[in-house]
Coordinates of N, CA and C in Angstrom, one line a residue:
M918 N 13.6 0.5 -16.3 CA 12.1 -0.1 -16.7 C 11.0 0.5 -15.7
K919 N 10.3 1.5 -15.9 CA 9.6 1.8 -14.8 C 8.0 0.6 -15.0
K920 N 7.4 0.6 -14.1 CA 6.2 -0.3 -14.0 C 5.2 1.0 -14.0
I921 N 4.4 1.3 -15.3 CA 3.3 2.5 -15.3 C 2.1 1.3 -15.5
L922 N 1.1 2.1 -14.4 CA -0.2 1.6 -14.9 C -1.1 3.5 -15.6
L923 N -1.8 2.7 -16.7 CA -2.5 4.1 -17.3 C -4.1 3.8 -16.7
I924 N -4.3 4.7 -16.4 CA -6.1 4.6 -15.8 C -6.7 6.0 -16.5
Q925 N -7.4 5.2 -17.7 CA -8.6 6.1 -18.2 C -9.8 6.3 -17.8
G926 N -10.3 7.5 -17.2 CA -11.4 7.5 -16.7 C -12.4 8.2 -17.6
H927 N -12.3 8.6 -18.8 CA -13.1 9.3 -19.5 C -14.2 8.0 -20.3
P928 N -15.7 8.4 -20.1 CA -16.7 7.1 -20.7 C -16.6 7.2 -22.3
D929 N -16.1 8.0 -23.0 CA -16.1 8.2 -24.4 C -14.9 7.7 -25.2
D930 N -15.0 6.5 -25.9 CA -13.3 6.1 -26.3 C -13.0 7.0 -28.0
E931 N -13.9 7.9 -27.9 CA -13.5 8.6 -29.2 C -13.3 10.1 -28.7
S932 N -13.2 10.2 -27.4 CA -12.7 11.8 -27.1 C -11.4 12.0 -27.4
F933 N -10.9 13.1 -27.3 CA -9.7 13.7 -27.3 C -8.6 13.1 -26.4
N934 N -9.3 13.2 -25.0 CA -8.8 12.5 -24.0 C -8.1 11.2 -24.0
F935 N -8.9 10.3 -24.8 CA -8.5 9.0 -25.3 C -7.3 9.0 -26.2
A936 N -7.5 10.0 -27.0 CA -6.1 10.0 -28.1 C -5.0 10.2 -27.0
L937 N -5.1 11.3 -26.0 CA -4.1 11.7 -24.9 C -3.6 10.6 -24.5
Y938 N -4.4 9.7 -23.8 CA -4.0 8.2 -23.6 C -3.0 7.6 -24.2
E939 N -3.6 7.3 -25.6 CA -2.9 6.3 -26.5 C -1.4 7.1 -26.7
A940 N -1.3 8.5 -26.9 CA -0.1 9.2 -27.0 C 0.6 9.1 -25.9
Y941 N 0.3 8.9 -24.7 CA 1.5 8.6 -23.7 C 1.7 7.1 -23.8
K942 N 0.5 6.4 -24.0 CA 1.0 5.0 -24.1 C 2.0 4.4 -24.9
K943 N 2.1 5.2 -26.4 CA 2.9 5.1 -27.4 C 4.3 5.4 -27.0
G944 N 4.3 6.3 -26.4 CA 5.7 7.2 -25.8 C 6.1 6.1 -24.8
A945 N 5.4 6.0 -23.7 CA 6.1 4.8 -22.6 C 6.4 3.2 -23.3
I946 N 5.8 2.9 -24.0 CA 5.8 1.7 -24.8 C 7.4 1.9 -25.3
A947 N 7.4 2.8 -26.3 CA 8.7 3.2 -26.8 C 10.1 3.6 -26.2
S948 N 9.7 4.0 -24.7 CA 10.5 4.1 -23.8 C 11.0 2.4 -23.3
G949 N 10.3 1.9 -23.2 CA 10.9 0.7 -22.9 C 10.1 0.1 -21.4
A950 N 8.9 1.0 -20.8 CA 8.4 0.9 -19.5 C 7.3 -0.2 -19.7
D951 N 7.4 -0.9 -18.7 CA 6.4 -1.9 -18.5 C 4.9 -1.6 -18.2
I952 N 3.8 -1.4 -18.8 CA 2.6 -1.1 -19.1 C 1.6 -1.7 -18.8
K953 N 0.5 -1.3 -17.8 CA -0.3 -2.1 -17.7 C -1.6 -1.1 -17.6
E954 N -3.1 -1.4 -18.2 CA -3.8 -0.4 -18.5 C -5.3 -0.9 -17.6
I955 N -6.1 0.3 -17.3 CA -7.3 0.1 -16.9 C -8.3 1.3 -17.5
I956 N -9.2 0.9 -18.4 CA -10.1 1.7 -18.9 C -11.1 1.5 -18.4
V957 N -11.6 2.5 -17.6 CA -13.1 2.4 -16.6 C -14.2 2.1 -17.2
R958 N -14.5 2.7 -18.7 CA -15.6 2.4 -19.1 C -16.1 0.8 -19.4
D959 N -14.8 0.3 -19.7 CA -15.0 -1.2 -20.3 C -15.0 -2.0 -18.9
L960 N -14.7 -1.5 -17.7 CA -15.4 -2.6 -16.4 C -16.7 -3.1 -16.0
V961 N -16.9 -4.1 -15.7 CA -18.3 -4.4 -15.2 C -18.1 -4.4 -13.7
F962 N -18.9 -3.1 -12.9 CA -19.2 -3.0 -11.9 C -20.2 -2.1 -11.1
N963 N -20.7 -2.1 -10.3 CA -21.5 -1.4 -9.8 C -20.4 -0.1 -9.0
P964 N -21.0 1.2 -9.7 CA -20.3 2.2 -9.4 C -20.5 3.0 -7.9
N965 N -21.7 2.3 -7.2 CA -22.2 3.1 -6.1 C -21.6 2.2 -5.0
L966 N -20.9 3.2 -3.9 CA -20.4 2.3 -2.5 C -21.7 2.4 -1.7
Q967 N -22.5 1.7 -1.8 CA -23.5 1.2 -1.4 C -23.8 1.3 0.1
Y968 N -23.1 1.0 1.0 CA -22.8 1.2 2.1 C -21.9 2.1 2.6
G969 N -21.2 2.8 2.1 CA -19.8 3.7 2.4 C -19.1 2.7 3.2
Y970 N -18.3 3.4 4.2 CA -17.4 2.2 4.7 C -18.0 1.4 6.0
R971 N -19.3 1.6 6.0 CA -19.9 0.8 7.1 C -19.8 -0.4 6.9
K972 N -20.0 -1.2 5.9 CA -20.1 -2.5 5.6 C -19.4 -2.7 4.2
R973 N -18.6 -3.7 3.9 CA -17.9 -3.9 2.4 C -19.0 -4.5 1.7
T974 N -18.9 -4.1 0.3 CA -19.4 -4.3 -0.8 C -18.8 -5.3 -1.4
E975 N -19.2 -6.4 -2.0 CA -18.2 -7.7 -2.5 C -17.6 -6.9 -3.9
L976 N -16.3 -6.7 -4.2 CA -15.7 -6.3 -5.2 C -15.9 -7.6 -6.4
E977 N -16.3 -6.7 -7.5 CA -16.4 -7.6 -8.7 C -14.9 -7.6 -9.1
P978 N -15.1 -9.0 -9.9 CA -13.7 -9.6 -10.9 C -13.0 -8.2 -11.2
D979 N -13.4 -7.4 -11.8 CA -13.0 -6.4 -12.8 C -12.2 -5.6 -11.7
L980 N -12.7 -5.2 -10.5 CA -12.1 -4.2 -9.7 C -11.1 -4.8 -8.8
L981 N -11.2 -6.3 -8.3 CA -10.2 -6.8 -8.1 C -8.8 -7.1 -8.7
D982 N -9.1 -7.2 -10.1 CA -7.8 -6.9 -11.2 C -7.2 -5.5 -11.0
S983 N -8.3 -4.3 -11.0 CA -7.8 -3.3 -10.8 C -6.6 -2.9 -9.7
I984 N -7.1 -3.6 -8.4 CA -6.6 -3.2 -7.3 C -5.2 -3.9 -7.6
E985 N -5.1 -5.1 -8.2 CA -3.7 -5.7 -8.2 C -2.9 -4.8 -9.0
K986 N -3.7 -4.5 -10.3 CA -2.6 -3.4 -11.3 C -2.0 -2.4 -10.4
I987 N -3.1 -1.7 -9.6 CA -2.6 -0.5 -8.5 C -1.5 -0.8 -7.8
K988 N -1.5 -2.0 -7.1 CA -0.5 -2.0 -6.2 C 0.9 -2.7 -6.8
W989 N 0.8 -3.0 -8.3 CA 1.9 -3.5 -9.0 C 2.8 -2.4 -9.5
A990 N 1.8 -1.3 -9.7 CA 2.4 0.0 -10.2 C 3.5 0.5 -9.5
E991 N 4.6 1.5 -10.0 CA 5.3 2.2 -9.4 C 4.7 4.0 -9.9
H992 N 4.2 3.9 -11.0 CA 3.9 5.0 -11.3 C 2.4 4.9 -12.1
L993 N 1.6 5.9 -11.3 CA 0.5 6.2 -12.1 C 0.0 7.0 -12.8
V994 N -0.8 7.2 -14.0 CA -1.2 7.9 -14.9 C -2.5 8.0 -15.1
L995 N -3.1 9.3 -14.6 CA -4.7 9.3 -15.0 C -4.8 10.1 -15.8
F996 N -6.1 9.7 -16.4 CA -6.5 10.5 -17.6 C -8.2 10.8 -17.2
Y997 N -8.4 12.0 -17.5 CA -10.2 12.4 -17.3 C -10.5 13.7 -17.8
P998 N -11.7 13.7 -18.0 CA -12.0 15.4 -18.5 C -12.4 15.7 -17.0
V999 N -12.6 17.4 -17.2 CA -13.1 17.5 -15.9 C -14.2 18.3 -15.9
W1000 N -15.3 17.4 -15.7 CA -16.7 18.0 -15.7 C -17.5 18.6 -14.5
W1001 N -18.1 19.6 -14.8 CA -18.4 20.4 -13.2 C -17.4 20.4 -12.2
G1002 N -16.4 20.9 -12.6 CA -15.4 20.8 -11.6 C -14.8 20.2 -10.9
S1003 N -15.3 18.4 -11.7 CA -15.0 17.2 -11.1 C -14.6 16.4 -11.9
I1004 N -15.0 15.0 -11.8 CA -14.2 13.9 -12.6 C -15.7 13.3 -13.0
P1005 N -15.6 12.7 -14.1 CA -17.0 12.1 -14.4 C -17.3 10.8 -13.7
A1006 N -18.6 10.8 -13.6 CA -19.3 9.7 -12.5 C -19.0 8.4 -12.1
I1007 N -18.7 7.7 -13.6 CA -18.1 6.5 -13.8 C -16.9 6.1 -13.0
F1008 N -16.0 7.3 -13.4 CA -14.7 7.5 -12.6 C -14.5 7.7 -11.3
K1009 N -15.6 8.7 -10.7 CA -15.7 8.6 -9.4 C -16.2 7.2 -8.6
G1010 N -17.2 6.6 -9.1 CA -17.7 5.3 -8.6 C -16.3 4.4 -8.6
F1011 N -15.6 4.0 -9.8 CA -14.5 3.4 -9.6 C -13.1 3.7 -8.3
I1012 N -13.4 5.0 -8.0 CA -12.4 5.4 -7.2 C -13.2 5.2 -6.0
D1013 N -14.5 5.2 -5.7 CA -14.9 5.0 -4.5 C -15.3 3.7 -4.1
R1014 N -14.9 2.7 -5.2 CA -15.2 1.1 -5.0 C -13.6 0.8 -4.7
V1015 N -12.4 1.3 -5.3 CA -11.1 0.8 -5.4 C -10.6 1.4 -4.4
F1016 N -10.4 2.6 -3.8 CA -9.6 3.5 -3.3 C -10.3 3.2 -1.6
L1017 N -10.1 1.7 -1.0 CA -11.0 1.5 0.1 C -9.9 1.3 1.5
P1018 N -10.6 1.5 2.3 CA -9.7 1.2 3.7 C -9.4 -0.1 3.6
G1019 N -7.9 -0.9 3.9 CA -7.4 -1.8 3.7 C -6.9 -2.4 2.8
I1020 N -6.9 -1.4 1.5 CA -6.6 -1.7 0.5 C -5.5 -0.9 -0.2
V1021 N -5.6 0.7 0.0 CA -5.1 1.7 -0.3 C -4.7 2.4 0.9
F1022 N -5.3 2.3 1.9 CA -4.9 3.1 3.2 C -5.9 2.2 4.4
Q1023 N -5.0 2.6 5.7 CA -5.5 1.9 6.4 C -5.8 2.8 7.9
K1024 N -7.1 2.9 8.1 CA -7.5 3.8 9.7 C -6.7 3.2 10.8
R1025 N -6.5 3.8 11.8 CA -5.6 3.7 12.7 C -6.6 3.3 13.8
E1026 N -6.7 2.4 14.6 CA -7.6 2.3 15.8 C -7.5 3.1 16.9
N1027 N -9.0 3.6 16.9 CA -9.2 4.6 18.1 C -8.0 6.3 17.9
S1028 N -8.0 6.4 16.6 CA -7.0 7.5 16.2 C -7.9 8.3 14.6
V1029 N -7.7 9.7 14.3 CA -8.1 10.2 13.2 C -7.2 9.9 12.6
W1030 N -6.1 9.3 12.5 CA -5.1 9.2 11.9 C -4.9 7.9 10.8
W1031 N -4.4 7.7 9.9 CA -4.4 6.7 8.9 C -2.9 6.3 8.4
D1032 N -2.7 4.9 7.9 CA -1.2 4.8 7.0 C -1.8 4.7 5.9
K1033 N -0.7 5.1 4.8 CA -0.9 5.2 3.5 C -0.2 4.1 2.9
L1034 N -1.0 3.2 2.2 CA -0.9 2.0 1.7 C 0.0 1.7 0.7
L1035 N 0.1 3.2 -0.2 CA 0.7 3.1 -1.8 C 2.1 4.2 -1.7
T1036 N 2.5 4.2 -0.5 CA 3.8 4.9 -0.4 C 5.0 4.4 -1.4
G1037 N 5.7 5.2 -1.9 CA 6.6 4.8 -2.8 C 6.2 5.0 -4.4
R1038 N 5.2 5.5 -4.2 CA 4.8 5.0 -6.0 C 4.7 7.0 -6.5
T1039 N 4.4 7.2 -7.6 CA 4.7 8.6 -8.1 C 3.3 8.4 -9.0
G1040 N 2.8 9.6 -9.5 CA 1.8 9.7 -10.0 C 1.7 10.9 -10.6
H1041 N 0.9 11.0 -12.2 CA 0.6 12.1 -13.0 C -0.9 12.1 -13.6
I1042 N -1.4 13.3 -13.5 CA -3.0 13.6 -13.7 C -3.0 14.4 -15.2
I1043 N -3.7 13.9 -15.9 CA -3.5 14.5 -17.4 C -5.1 15.0 -17.6
S1044 N -5.5 15.9 -17.4 CA -7.2 16.1 -17.4 C -7.4 17.3 -18.6
T1045 N -8.3 17.2 -19.4 CA -8.9 18.2 -19.8 C -10.2 18.6 -19.8
L1046 N -10.3 20.1 -20.7 CA -11.2 20.8 -19.9 C -11.7 21.6 -20.9
D1047 N -12.9 22.3 -20.9 CA -13.6 23.2 -22.4 C -13.4 24.7 -21.8
Q1048 N -12.3 25.1 -20.9 CA -12.3 26.4 -21.0 C -10.7 26.6 -20.7
P1049 N -10.1 27.7 -21.1 CA -8.2 27.7 -20.7 C -7.9 27.1 -19.4
A1050 N -6.8 26.5 -19.0 CA -6.4 25.8 -17.8 C -6.2 27.2 -16.7
W1051 N -5.3 28.5 -17.5 CA -5.3 29.3 -16.3 C -6.9 29.9 -16.1
Y1052 N -7.9 30.0 -16.6 CA -9.4 30.5 -16.3 C -10.0 29.4 -15.1
Y1053 N -9.7 28.2 -15.5 CA -10.0 27.0 -14.5 C -9.4 27.4 -13.2
W1054 N -7.8 27.6 -13.0 CA -7.0 27.7 -11.8 C -7.8 29.1 -11.3
L1055 N -7.6 30.1 -12.0 CA -7.7 31.5 -11.6 C -9.3 31.8 -11.2
N1056 N -10.2 31.1 -11.8 CA -11.7 31.6 -11.3 C -12.4 30.5 -10.5
Y1057 N -11.8 29.4 -10.4 CA -12.4 28.3 -9.9 C -11.4 27.4 -8.6
G1058 N -10.2 28.1 -9.1 CA -9.4 27.4 -7.8 C -8.6 25.7 -8.2
R1059 N -9.3 25.3 -9.1 CA -8.9 24.1 -9.7 C -9.6 23.0 -8.6
P1060 N -10.7 23.2 -8.3 CA -11.6 21.8 -7.6 C -11.0 20.5 -7.9
S1061 N -11.3 20.0 -9.2 CA -10.8 18.6 -9.3 C -9.2 18.4 -8.9
Y1062 N -8.6 19.0 -9.3 CA -7.0 18.8 -8.9 C -7.0 18.5 -7.7
H1063 N -7.6 19.6 -6.7 CA -7.3 19.1 -5.2 C -7.8 18.0 -4.8
A1064 N -8.9 17.6 -5.4 CA -9.9 16.4 -5.1 C -8.7 15.1 -5.2
M1065 N -8.4 15.1 -6.5 CA -7.7 13.7 -7.3 C -6.5 13.9 -6.4
K1066 N -5.6 15.3 -6.6 CA -4.2 14.9 -6.4 C -4.1 14.7 -4.3
R1067 N -4.4 16.1 -4.3 CA -4.2 15.8 -2.7 C -5.2 15.0 -1.9
M1068 N -6.2 15.0 -2.0 CA -7.4 14.3 -1.3 C -7.7 12.8 -1.5
T1069 N -6.8 12.4 -2.8 CA -7.2 11.0 -3.2 C -5.8 10.6 -3.1
L1070 N -4.9 11.0 -4.2 CA -3.7 10.3 -4.4 C -2.7 10.5 -3.1
N1071 N -2.4 11.8 -2.9 CA -1.6 12.1 -1.8 C -1.9 11.3 -0.5
F1072 N -3.3 11.2 -0.4 CA -4.1 10.5 1.2 C -3.8 9.1 1.1
V1073 N -3.3 8.8 0.2 CA -3.1 7.2 0.1 C -1.5 6.9 -0.1
G1074 N -0.8 7.6 -0.1 CA 0.7 8.0 0.0 C 1.3 7.8 -1.5
I1075 N 0.5 8.3 -2.5 CA 1.5 8.6 -3.8 C 1.7 10.0 -4.3
K1076 N 3.1 10.0 -4.4 CA 3.7 11.5 -4.1 C 5.0 11.1 -4.6
P1077 N 5.7 12.3 -5.5 CA 4.6 13.4 -6.0 C 3.8 13.2 -6.9
V1078 N 2.7 14.0 -7.4 CA 2.0 13.9 -8.3 C 1.9 14.8 -9.3
R1079 N 2.7 14.6 -10.5 CA 2.2 16.0 -11.7 C 0.8 16.3 -12.0
T1080 N 0.7 17.1 -12.6 CA -0.7 17.4 -13.2 C -0.3 18.2 -14.8
T1081 N -1.2 17.9 -15.5 CA -1.1 18.6 -16.8 C -2.8 18.6 -17.1
T1082 N -3.2 20.0 -17.1 CA -4.3 20.1 -17.6 C -4.2 21.0 -19.0
I1083 N -5.0 20.1 -19.7 CA -5.5 21.0 -20.9 C -6.6 21.2 -21.4
G1084 N -6.9 22.8 -21.9 CA -7.8 22.9 -22.4 C -7.4 24.5 -23.1
P1085 N -8.7 25.1 -23.6 CA -10.0 24.3 -24.2 C -9.8 23.5 -25.3
I1086 N -10.6 22.7 -25.2 CA -10.6 21.6 -26.0 C -11.7 21.7 -27.3
R1087 N -12.8 22.2 -26.6 CA -13.9 22.4 -27.4 C -13.7 23.6 -28.3
L1088 N -14.0 23.6 -29.4 CA -13.5 24.2 -30.6 C -11.8 24.7 -30.7
S1089 N -11.3 23.5 -30.5 CA -9.8 24.0 -30.6 C -9.5 23.6 -31.9
K1090 N -8.3 24.0 -32.3 CA -7.8 23.9 -33.7 C -6.9 22.6 -33.8
E1091 N -6.8 21.7 -34.9 CA -6.4 20.5 -34.9 C -4.9 20.8 -34.6
S1092 N -4.3 22.0 -35.0 CA -2.7 22.3 -34.7 C -2.7 22.3 -33.0
F1093 N -3.5 22.9 -32.5 CA -3.6 22.6 -30.9 C -3.4 21.4 -30.7
R1094 N -4.7 20.7 -31.1 CA -4.5 19.2 -30.6 C -2.9 18.0 -31.1
A1095 N -3.0 18.4 -32.2 CA -1.6 17.7 -32.5 C -0.2 18.0 -31.5
N1096 N -0.3 19.3 -31.1 CA 0.8 20.0 -30.7 C 0.6 19.0 -29.0
W1097 N -0.4 19.0 -28.6 CA -0.5 18.4 -27.3 C -0.4 16.9 -27.4
L1098 N -0.8 16.4 -28.5 CA -0.5 14.6 -28.7 C 1.0 14.5 -28.6
K1099 N 1.8 15.5 -29.3 CA 3.1 15.3 -29.3 C 3.8 15.5 -28.1
K1100 N 3.5 16.3 -27.0 CA 3.5 16.6 -25.6 C 3.7 15.3 -24.7
I1101 N 2.4 14.9 -24.8 CA 2.0 13.9 -24.0 C 2.5 12.5 -24.6
E1102 N 2.9 12.5 -25.9 CA 3.7 11.5 -26.2 C 5.4 11.3 -25.5
K1103 N 5.9 12.8 -25.5 CA 6.9 13.0 -25.1 C 7.1 12.4 -23.4
L1104 N 6.0 13.0 -22.6 CA 5.8 12.7 -21.2 C 5.8 11.2 -21.2
G1105 N 5.2 10.5 -21.9 CA 5.3 9.1 -21.8 C 6.6 8.2 -22.0
F1106 N 7.1 8.9 -22.8 CA 8.8 8.3 -23.6 C 9.6 8.8 -21.9
E1107 N 9.4 9.6 -21.4 CA 10.0 10.3 -20.2 C 10.0 9.5 -18.8
Q1108 N 8.6 8.9 -19.3 CA 7.8 8.0 -17.9 C 7.6 9.1 -16.8
K1109 N 6.7 10.0 -17.2 CA 6.6 10.9 -16.4 C 5.0 10.9 -16.1

C-alpha cells in the first residue's frame, strides 16, 4: 500500500482538472492506497515569499500541515492547468512558500550545491491545457513541464516524475473527457 499525496493546484473546483483529480483519487482509493490531499485553493496563506530566502516568513498552519503531508508521502501527484506556459499564481505561491531550504532541500555551506531532502519519493504531474499536448511540446518546448519536473521536483529529490498532459480541453467533446477520466482513474488504481 503506497502513501500517496494528491496536490490540486487549480483554483476552480468546477474545472475538468478537478474532475481528473477526483478520478485519480477514486482509482487510488479502490487500489487500497493510503491517500492524503492538499487542495491549494482551500488553504489560508499568503502566497508571496515576501523576503525571498533572505529572511523566513512565518509559515501559516495550513502550510505547516502541507509540509507534514509532503514529508509523509511516498508518491506525490500534482494536478494543475498550464496557464501562460506556467502554473496558476496561487499554486506558484504555494510552491514558493513550502518548497523551502531546510524543509525540502538544504544549501551546503560555502558551496553552490545542495542536499535533496525528498529523495526516495516519486511523482506524477497531471496537467491540462487548451492546445494539443504535441503542439505545446513542439512549438513551446513545455516550459511548465521543465519548471515543475526538473527545476522543482527533481531539485528536491523526487524522482522519477511521470507526466501526463491533456489537451485541448477548451472545446473538447464529452467523449474526449470521459476517455481521459477513465485513463486517470486507472493511473490512480495502478498508483502511478
